[in-house]
Short mmCIF file of C-alpha atoms in Angstrom, two decimals:
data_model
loop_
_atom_site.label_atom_id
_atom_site.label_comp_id
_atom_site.label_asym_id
_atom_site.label_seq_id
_atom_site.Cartn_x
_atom_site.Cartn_y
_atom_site.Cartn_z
CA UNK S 1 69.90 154.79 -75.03
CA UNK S 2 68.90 154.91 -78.77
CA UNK S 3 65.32 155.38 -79.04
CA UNK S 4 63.36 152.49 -80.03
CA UNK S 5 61.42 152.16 -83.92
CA UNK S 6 58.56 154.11 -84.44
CA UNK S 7 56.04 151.76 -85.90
CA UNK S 8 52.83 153.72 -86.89
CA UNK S 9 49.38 151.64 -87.33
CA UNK S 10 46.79 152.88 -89.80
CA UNK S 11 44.36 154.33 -87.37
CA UNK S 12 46.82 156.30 -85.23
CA UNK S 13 48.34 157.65 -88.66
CA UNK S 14 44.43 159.24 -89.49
CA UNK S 15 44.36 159.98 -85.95
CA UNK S 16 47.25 162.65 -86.31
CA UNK S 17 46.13 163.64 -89.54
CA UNK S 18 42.98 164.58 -88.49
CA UNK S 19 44.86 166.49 -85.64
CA UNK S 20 47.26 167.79 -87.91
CA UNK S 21 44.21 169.45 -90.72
CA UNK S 22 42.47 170.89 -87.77
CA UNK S 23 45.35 172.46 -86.10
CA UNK S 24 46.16 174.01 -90.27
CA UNK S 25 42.77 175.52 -90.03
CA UNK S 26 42.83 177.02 -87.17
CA UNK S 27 46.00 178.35 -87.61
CA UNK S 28 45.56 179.42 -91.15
CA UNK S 29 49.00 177.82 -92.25
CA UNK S 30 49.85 176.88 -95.21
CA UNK S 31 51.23 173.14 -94.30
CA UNK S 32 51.64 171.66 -91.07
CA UNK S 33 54.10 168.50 -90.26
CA UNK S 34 55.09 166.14 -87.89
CA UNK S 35 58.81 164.93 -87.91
CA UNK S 36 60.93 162.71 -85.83
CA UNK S 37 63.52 164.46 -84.03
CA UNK S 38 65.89 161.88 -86.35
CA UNK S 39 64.54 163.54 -89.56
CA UNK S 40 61.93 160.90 -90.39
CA UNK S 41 58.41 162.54 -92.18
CA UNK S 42 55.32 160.90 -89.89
CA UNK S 43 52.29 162.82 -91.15
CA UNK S 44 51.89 165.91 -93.28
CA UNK S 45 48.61 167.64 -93.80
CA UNK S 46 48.28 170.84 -96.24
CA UNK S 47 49.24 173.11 -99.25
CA UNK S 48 52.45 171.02 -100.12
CA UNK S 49 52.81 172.46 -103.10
CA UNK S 50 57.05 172.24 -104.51
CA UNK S 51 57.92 171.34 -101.04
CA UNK S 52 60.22 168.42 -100.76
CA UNK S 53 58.94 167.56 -97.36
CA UNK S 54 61.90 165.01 -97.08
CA UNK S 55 64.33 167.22 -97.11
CA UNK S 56 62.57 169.70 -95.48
CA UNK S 57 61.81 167.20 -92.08
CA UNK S 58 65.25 166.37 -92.19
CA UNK S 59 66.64 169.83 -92.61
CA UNK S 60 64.09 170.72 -89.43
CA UNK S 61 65.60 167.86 -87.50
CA UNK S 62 68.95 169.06 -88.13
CA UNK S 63 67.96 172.67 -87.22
CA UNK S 64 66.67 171.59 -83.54
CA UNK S 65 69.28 169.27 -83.22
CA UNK S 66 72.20 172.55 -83.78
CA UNK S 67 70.34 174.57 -81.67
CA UNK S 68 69.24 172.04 -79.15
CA UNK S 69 73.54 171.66 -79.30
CA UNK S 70 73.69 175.54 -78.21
CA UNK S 71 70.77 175.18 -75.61
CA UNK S 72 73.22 172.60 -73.98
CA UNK S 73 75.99 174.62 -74.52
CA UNK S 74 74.47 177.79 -72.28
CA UNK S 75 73.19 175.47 -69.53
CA UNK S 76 69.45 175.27 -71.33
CA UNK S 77 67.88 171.69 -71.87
CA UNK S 78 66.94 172.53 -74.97
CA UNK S 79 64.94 175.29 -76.95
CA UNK S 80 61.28 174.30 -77.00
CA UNK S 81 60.46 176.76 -80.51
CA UNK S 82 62.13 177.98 -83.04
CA UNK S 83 60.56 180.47 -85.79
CA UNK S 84 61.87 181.50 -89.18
CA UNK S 85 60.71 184.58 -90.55
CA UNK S 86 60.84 184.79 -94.05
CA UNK S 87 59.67 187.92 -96.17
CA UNK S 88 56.42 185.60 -97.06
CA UNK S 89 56.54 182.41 -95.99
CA UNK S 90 57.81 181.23 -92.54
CA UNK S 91 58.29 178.57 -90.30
CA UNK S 92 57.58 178.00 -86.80
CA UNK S 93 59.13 174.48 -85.01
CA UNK S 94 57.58 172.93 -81.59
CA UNK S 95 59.52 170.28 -79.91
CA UNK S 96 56.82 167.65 -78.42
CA UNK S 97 58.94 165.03 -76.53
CA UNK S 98 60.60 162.85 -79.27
CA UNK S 99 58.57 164.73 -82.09
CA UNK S 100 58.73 168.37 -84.04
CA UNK S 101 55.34 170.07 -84.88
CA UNK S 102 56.30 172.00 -88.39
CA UNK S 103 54.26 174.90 -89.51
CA UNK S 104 54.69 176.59 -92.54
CA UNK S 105 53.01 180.02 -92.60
CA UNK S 106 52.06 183.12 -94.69
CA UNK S 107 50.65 186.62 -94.73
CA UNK S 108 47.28 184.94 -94.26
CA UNK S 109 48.35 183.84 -90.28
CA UNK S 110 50.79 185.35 -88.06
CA UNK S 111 53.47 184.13 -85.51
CA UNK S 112 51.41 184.68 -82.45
CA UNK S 113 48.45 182.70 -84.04
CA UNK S 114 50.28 180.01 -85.03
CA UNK S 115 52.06 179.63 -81.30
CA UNK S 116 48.75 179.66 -79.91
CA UNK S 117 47.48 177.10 -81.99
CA UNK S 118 50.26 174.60 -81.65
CA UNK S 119 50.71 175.25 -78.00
CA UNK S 120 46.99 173.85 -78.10
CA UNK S 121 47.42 171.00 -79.64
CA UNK S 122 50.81 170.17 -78.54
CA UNK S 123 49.80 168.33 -75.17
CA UNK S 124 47.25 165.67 -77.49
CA UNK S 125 49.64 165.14 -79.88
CA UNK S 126 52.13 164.30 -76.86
CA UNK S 127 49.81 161.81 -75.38
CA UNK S 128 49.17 160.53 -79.14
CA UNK S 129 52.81 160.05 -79.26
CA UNK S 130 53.38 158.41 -75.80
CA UNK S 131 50.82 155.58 -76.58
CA UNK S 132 52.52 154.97 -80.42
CA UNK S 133 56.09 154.23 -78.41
CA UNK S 134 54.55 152.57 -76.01
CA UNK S 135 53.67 150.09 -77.56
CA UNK S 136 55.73 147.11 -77.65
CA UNK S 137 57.89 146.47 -80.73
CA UNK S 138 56.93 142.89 -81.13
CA UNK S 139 59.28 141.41 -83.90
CA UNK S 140 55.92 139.56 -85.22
CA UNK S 141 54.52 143.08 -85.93
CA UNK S 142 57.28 144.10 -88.54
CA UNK S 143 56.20 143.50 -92.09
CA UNK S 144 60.31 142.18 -92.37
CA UNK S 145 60.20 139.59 -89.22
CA UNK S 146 59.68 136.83 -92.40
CA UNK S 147 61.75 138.44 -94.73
CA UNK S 148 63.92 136.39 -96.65
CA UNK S 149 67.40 136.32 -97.97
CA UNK S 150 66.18 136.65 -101.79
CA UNK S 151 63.88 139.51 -101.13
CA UNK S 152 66.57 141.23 -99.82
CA UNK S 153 68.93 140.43 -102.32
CA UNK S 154 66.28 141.27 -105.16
CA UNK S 155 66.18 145.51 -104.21
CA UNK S 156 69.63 145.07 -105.25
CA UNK S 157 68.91 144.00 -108.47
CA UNK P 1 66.02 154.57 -85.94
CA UNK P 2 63.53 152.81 -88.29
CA UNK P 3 60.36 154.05 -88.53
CA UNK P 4 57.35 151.71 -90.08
CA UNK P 5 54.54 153.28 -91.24
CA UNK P 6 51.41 150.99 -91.42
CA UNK P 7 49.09 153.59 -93.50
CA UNK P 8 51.84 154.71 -96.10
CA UNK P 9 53.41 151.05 -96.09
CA UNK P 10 56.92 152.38 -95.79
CA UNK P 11 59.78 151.69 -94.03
CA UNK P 12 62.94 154.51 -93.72
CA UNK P 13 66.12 153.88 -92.40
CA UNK P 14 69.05 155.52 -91.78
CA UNK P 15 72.94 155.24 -93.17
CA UNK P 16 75.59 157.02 -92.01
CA UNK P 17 78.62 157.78 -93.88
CA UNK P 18 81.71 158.81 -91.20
CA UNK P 19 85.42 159.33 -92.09
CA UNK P 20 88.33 161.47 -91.73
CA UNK P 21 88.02 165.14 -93.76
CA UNK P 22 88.83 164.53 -97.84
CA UNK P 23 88.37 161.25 -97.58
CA UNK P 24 84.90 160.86 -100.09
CA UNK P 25 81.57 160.54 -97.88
CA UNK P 26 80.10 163.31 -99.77
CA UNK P 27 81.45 162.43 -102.87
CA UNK P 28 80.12 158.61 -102.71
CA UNK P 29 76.76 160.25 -101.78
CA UNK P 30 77.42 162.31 -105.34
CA UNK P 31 77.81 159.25 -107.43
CA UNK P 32 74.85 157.43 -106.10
CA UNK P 33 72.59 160.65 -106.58
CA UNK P 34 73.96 160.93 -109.98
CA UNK P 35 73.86 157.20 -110.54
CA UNK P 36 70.19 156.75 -109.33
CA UNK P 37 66.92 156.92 -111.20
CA UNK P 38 65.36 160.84 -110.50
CA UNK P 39 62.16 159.00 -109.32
CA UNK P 40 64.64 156.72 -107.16
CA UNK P 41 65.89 159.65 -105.26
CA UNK P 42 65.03 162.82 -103.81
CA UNK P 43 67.26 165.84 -103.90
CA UNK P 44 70.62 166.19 -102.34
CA UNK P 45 71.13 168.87 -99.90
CA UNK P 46 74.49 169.64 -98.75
CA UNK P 47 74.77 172.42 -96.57
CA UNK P 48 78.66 172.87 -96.97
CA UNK P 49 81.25 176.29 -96.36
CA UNK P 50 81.98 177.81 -99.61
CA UNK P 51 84.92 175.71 -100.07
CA UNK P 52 82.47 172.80 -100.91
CA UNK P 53 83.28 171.42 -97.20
CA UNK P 54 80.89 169.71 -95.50
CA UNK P 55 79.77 172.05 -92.81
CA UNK P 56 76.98 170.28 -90.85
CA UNK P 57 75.80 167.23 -93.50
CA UNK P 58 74.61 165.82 -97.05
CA UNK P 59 71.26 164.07 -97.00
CA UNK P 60 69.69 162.38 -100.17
CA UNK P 61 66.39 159.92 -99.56
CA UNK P 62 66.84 157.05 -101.44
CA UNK P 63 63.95 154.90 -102.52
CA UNK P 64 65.42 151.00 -103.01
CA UNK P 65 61.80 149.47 -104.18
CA UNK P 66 59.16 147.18 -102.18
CA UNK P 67 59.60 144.38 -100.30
CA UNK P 68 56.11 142.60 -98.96
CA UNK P 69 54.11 145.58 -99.97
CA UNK P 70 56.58 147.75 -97.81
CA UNK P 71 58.33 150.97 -99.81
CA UNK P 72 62.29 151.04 -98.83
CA UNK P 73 63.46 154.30 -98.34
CA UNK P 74 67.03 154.86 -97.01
CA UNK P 75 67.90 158.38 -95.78
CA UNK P 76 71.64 158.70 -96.10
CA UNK P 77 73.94 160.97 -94.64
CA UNK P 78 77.66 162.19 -94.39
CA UNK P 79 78.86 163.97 -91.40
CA UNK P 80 81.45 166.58 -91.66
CA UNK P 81 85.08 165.39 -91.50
CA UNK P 82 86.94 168.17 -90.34
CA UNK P 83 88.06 167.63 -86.80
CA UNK P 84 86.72 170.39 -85.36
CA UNK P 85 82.99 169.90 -86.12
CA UNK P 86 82.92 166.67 -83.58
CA UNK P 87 79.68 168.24 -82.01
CA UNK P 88 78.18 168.48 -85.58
CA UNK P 89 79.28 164.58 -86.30
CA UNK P 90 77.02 163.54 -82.53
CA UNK P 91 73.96 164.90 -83.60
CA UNK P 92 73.90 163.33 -86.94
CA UNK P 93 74.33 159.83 -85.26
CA UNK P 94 71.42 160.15 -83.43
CA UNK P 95 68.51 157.33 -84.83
CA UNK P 96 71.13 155.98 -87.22
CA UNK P 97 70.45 152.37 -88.33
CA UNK P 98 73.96 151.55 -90.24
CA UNK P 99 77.32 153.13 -90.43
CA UNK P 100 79.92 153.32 -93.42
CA UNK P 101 83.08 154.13 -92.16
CA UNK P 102 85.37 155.85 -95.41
CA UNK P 103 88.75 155.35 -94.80
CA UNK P 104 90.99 157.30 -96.79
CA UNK P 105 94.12 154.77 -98.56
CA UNK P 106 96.90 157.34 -98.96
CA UNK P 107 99.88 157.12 -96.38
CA UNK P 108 99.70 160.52 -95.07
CA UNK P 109 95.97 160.06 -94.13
CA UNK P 110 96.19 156.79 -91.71
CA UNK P 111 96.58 158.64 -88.79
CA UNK P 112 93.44 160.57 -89.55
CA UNK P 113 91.71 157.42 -90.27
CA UNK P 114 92.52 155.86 -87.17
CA UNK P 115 91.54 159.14 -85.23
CA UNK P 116 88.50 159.59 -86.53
CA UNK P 117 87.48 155.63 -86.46
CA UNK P 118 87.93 155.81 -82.93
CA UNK P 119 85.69 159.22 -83.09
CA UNK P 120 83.31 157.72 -84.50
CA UNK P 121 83.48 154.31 -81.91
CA UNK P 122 83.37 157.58 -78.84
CA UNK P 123 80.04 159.19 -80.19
CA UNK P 124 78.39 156.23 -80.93
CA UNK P 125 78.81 155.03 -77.15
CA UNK P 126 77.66 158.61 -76.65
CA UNK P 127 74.53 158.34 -78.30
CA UNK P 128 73.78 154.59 -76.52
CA UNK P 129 75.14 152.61 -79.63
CA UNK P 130 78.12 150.16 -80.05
CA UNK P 131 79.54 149.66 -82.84
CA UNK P 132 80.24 146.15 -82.38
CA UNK P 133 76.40 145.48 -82.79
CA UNK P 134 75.51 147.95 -85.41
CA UNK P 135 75.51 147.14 -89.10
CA UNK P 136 78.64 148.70 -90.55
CA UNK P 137 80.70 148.41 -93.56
CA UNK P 138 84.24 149.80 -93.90
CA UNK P 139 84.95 151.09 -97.20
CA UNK P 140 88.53 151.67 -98.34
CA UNK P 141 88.60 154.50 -100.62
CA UNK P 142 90.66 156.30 -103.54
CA UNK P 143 92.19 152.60 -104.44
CA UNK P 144 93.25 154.58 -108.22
CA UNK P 145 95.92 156.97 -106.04
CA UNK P 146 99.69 155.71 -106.29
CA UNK P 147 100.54 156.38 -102.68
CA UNK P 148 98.27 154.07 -101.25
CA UNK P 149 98.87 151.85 -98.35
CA UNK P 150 98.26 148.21 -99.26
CA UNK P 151 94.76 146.53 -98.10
CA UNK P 152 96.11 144.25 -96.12
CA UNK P 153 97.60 147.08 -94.36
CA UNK P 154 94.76 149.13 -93.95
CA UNK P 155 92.73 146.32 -92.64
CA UNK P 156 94.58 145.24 -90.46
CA UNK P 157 94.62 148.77 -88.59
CA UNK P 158 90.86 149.74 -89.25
CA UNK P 159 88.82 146.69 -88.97
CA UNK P 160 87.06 146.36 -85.92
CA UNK P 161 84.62 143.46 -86.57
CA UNK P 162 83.69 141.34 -89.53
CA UNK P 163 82.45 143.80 -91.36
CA UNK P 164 82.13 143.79 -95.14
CA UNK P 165 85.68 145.60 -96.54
CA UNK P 166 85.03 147.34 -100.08
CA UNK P 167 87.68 149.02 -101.92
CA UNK P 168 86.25 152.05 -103.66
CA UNK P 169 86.98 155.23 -106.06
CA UNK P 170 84.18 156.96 -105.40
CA UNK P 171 85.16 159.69 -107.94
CA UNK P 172 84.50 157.17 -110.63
CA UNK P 173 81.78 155.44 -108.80
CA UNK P 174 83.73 152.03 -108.11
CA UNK P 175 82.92 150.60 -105.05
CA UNK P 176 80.57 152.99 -103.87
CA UNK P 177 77.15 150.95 -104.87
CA UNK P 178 78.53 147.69 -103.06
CA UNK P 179 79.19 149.12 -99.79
CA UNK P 180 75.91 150.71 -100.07
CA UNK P 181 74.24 147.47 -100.38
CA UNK P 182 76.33 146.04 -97.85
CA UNK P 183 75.31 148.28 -95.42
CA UNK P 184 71.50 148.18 -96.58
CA UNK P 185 71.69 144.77 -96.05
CA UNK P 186 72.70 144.59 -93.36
CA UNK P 187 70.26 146.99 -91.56
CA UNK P 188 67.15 144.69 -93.39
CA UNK P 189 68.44 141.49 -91.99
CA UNK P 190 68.50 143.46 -88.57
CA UNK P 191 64.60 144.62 -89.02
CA UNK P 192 64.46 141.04 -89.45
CA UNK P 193 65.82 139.72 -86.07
CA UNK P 194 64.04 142.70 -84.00
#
């Protein structure tokens, strides 16, 4: 079944924020991100620098998704990590349920560190995560359950 | 699959573009990057072969403007076409909130249209969707080529619903900003009703 919206409230957005800046401490990483598995940017906390973190969260979700594809493929469910290793900067991908923890590293952390680190955090951002889509979806909490006809009509314009 | 976010006061969606190989997905996706306001848009990626065919997708964030305080962003995609990459064309269904089907109008190409509409009807069940429920437009495309098969023609093979039916060049651009909007649409009116 598709999954259902995500529909973050203010406080669990600081929440994972907060989660997200102590996990780039300890881990000495550069940025650290938290993507849908569908590509959508939840929370980024860091060095962003020239990053397009848009593209980058969806290129992520499109990596675990090919490789999650070739997990299947071998008789694997999926593979939990994934890490790039670039000459400076690399990236290291956790898959937490319907979520992907993103770190982007350089020569001031290494690979173990940062799998240490996000292995650590991993099962409170899970739980985090459980209670968001939990939640019901009541149509009263969408900012669009009211929406009318002309505001629609006047993005177009 | 729509994701709200309270703190940021945004809302992102996501379109699909689907179609036979050749027919224009990425090419509409060119024209509205091209066509759009830099501070509209993000970049376009397109990871494609060296032949400039799509090889896994195109993705461009596009940023429509506010409505009630909420930011608009629409994350579009094309799959690749080629028959072969059907494994490549499931995973980029996944959380999709709309679906533009590009049909392609010349002669030689209906039986690809018609093979990869019902792909695309196949990996949506696959993924929990049906397309009978989803917002979708169907866009007919490459109107300006003289071996085309009349509309009435074409529609009356590829439509599946009452979906919107927009003729398009989307080498010039024609077309291509009305099926986006009926698509967007679409998916806004459906935020509405959930």
């Amino acid at each position: 079944m598709p999954d259902t919206p995500i529909l973050l409230r203010e406080q669990q957005y600081h929440q994972i924020k907060a989660v997200l800046a102590r996990l780039r401490m300890d881990s000495s990483a550069r940025v650290v991100f938290l993507v849908d598995k569908d590509g959508q940017e939840i929370a980024v906390q860091g060095e962003i620098g020239n990053i397009d973190s848009t593209s980058l969260a969806s290129l992520a979700a499109g990596n675990v998704a090919a490789t999650g594809g070739m997990a299947q493929l071998i008789g694997e469910k999926e593979f939990p990590t994934l890490s790039h290793e670039g000459e400076k900067e690399s990236i290291h991908i956790s898959v937490i349920g319907r979520l992907l923890l993103v770190i982007v590293f350089d020569e001031r952390s290494t690979l173990g560190l940062v799998k240490l680190r996000s292995k650590q955090v991993s099962q409170q951002l899970s739980s985090m995560i459980d209670e968001i889509t939990r939640a019901d979806f009541e149509a009263s909490d969408s900012p669009f359950a009211e929406i009318t006809d002309e505001d629609i009509e006047s993005l177009f314009n | 699959m729509t994701f709200i976010n309270y703190a940021s006061r945004e809302i992102n969606c996501k379109i699909v573009y689907y179609g036979p190989g050749l027919c224009g997905k990425t090419t509409n996706l060119q024209h509205i990057f091209e066509a759009t306001a830099p501070q509209a848009r993000g970049k376009l990626i397109s990871l494609a072969t060296e032949t400039d065919r799509t090889l896994f997708f195109d993705f461009m964030p596009l940023e429509l403007g506010t409505v009630r305080g909420f930011k608009t962003r629409f994350h579009l995609y094309t799959v690749p076409g080629q028959v072969f990459y059907d494994a490549s064309r499931k995973l980029i269904l996944k959380g999709v909130d709309g679906v533009v089907f590009v049909a392609d109008s010349q002669e030689e190409r209906m039986d690809a249209n018609v093979e990869s509409l019902y792909n695309l009807e196949e990996n949506l069940r696959a993924q929990g969707y049906d397309l009978m429920k989803l917002p979708y437009v169907l866009q007919l495309n490459k109107r300006d080529l003289p071996n085309v098969v009349p509309v009435s023609d074409l529609t009356a093979e590829l439509i599946r619903k009452q979906e919107p039916i927009v003729e398009a060049v989307a080498s010039t651009g024609a077309g291509v900003f009305d099926t986006l909007k009926a698509v967007a649409k679409q998916v806004l009116t459906e935020l509405r009703k959930s």
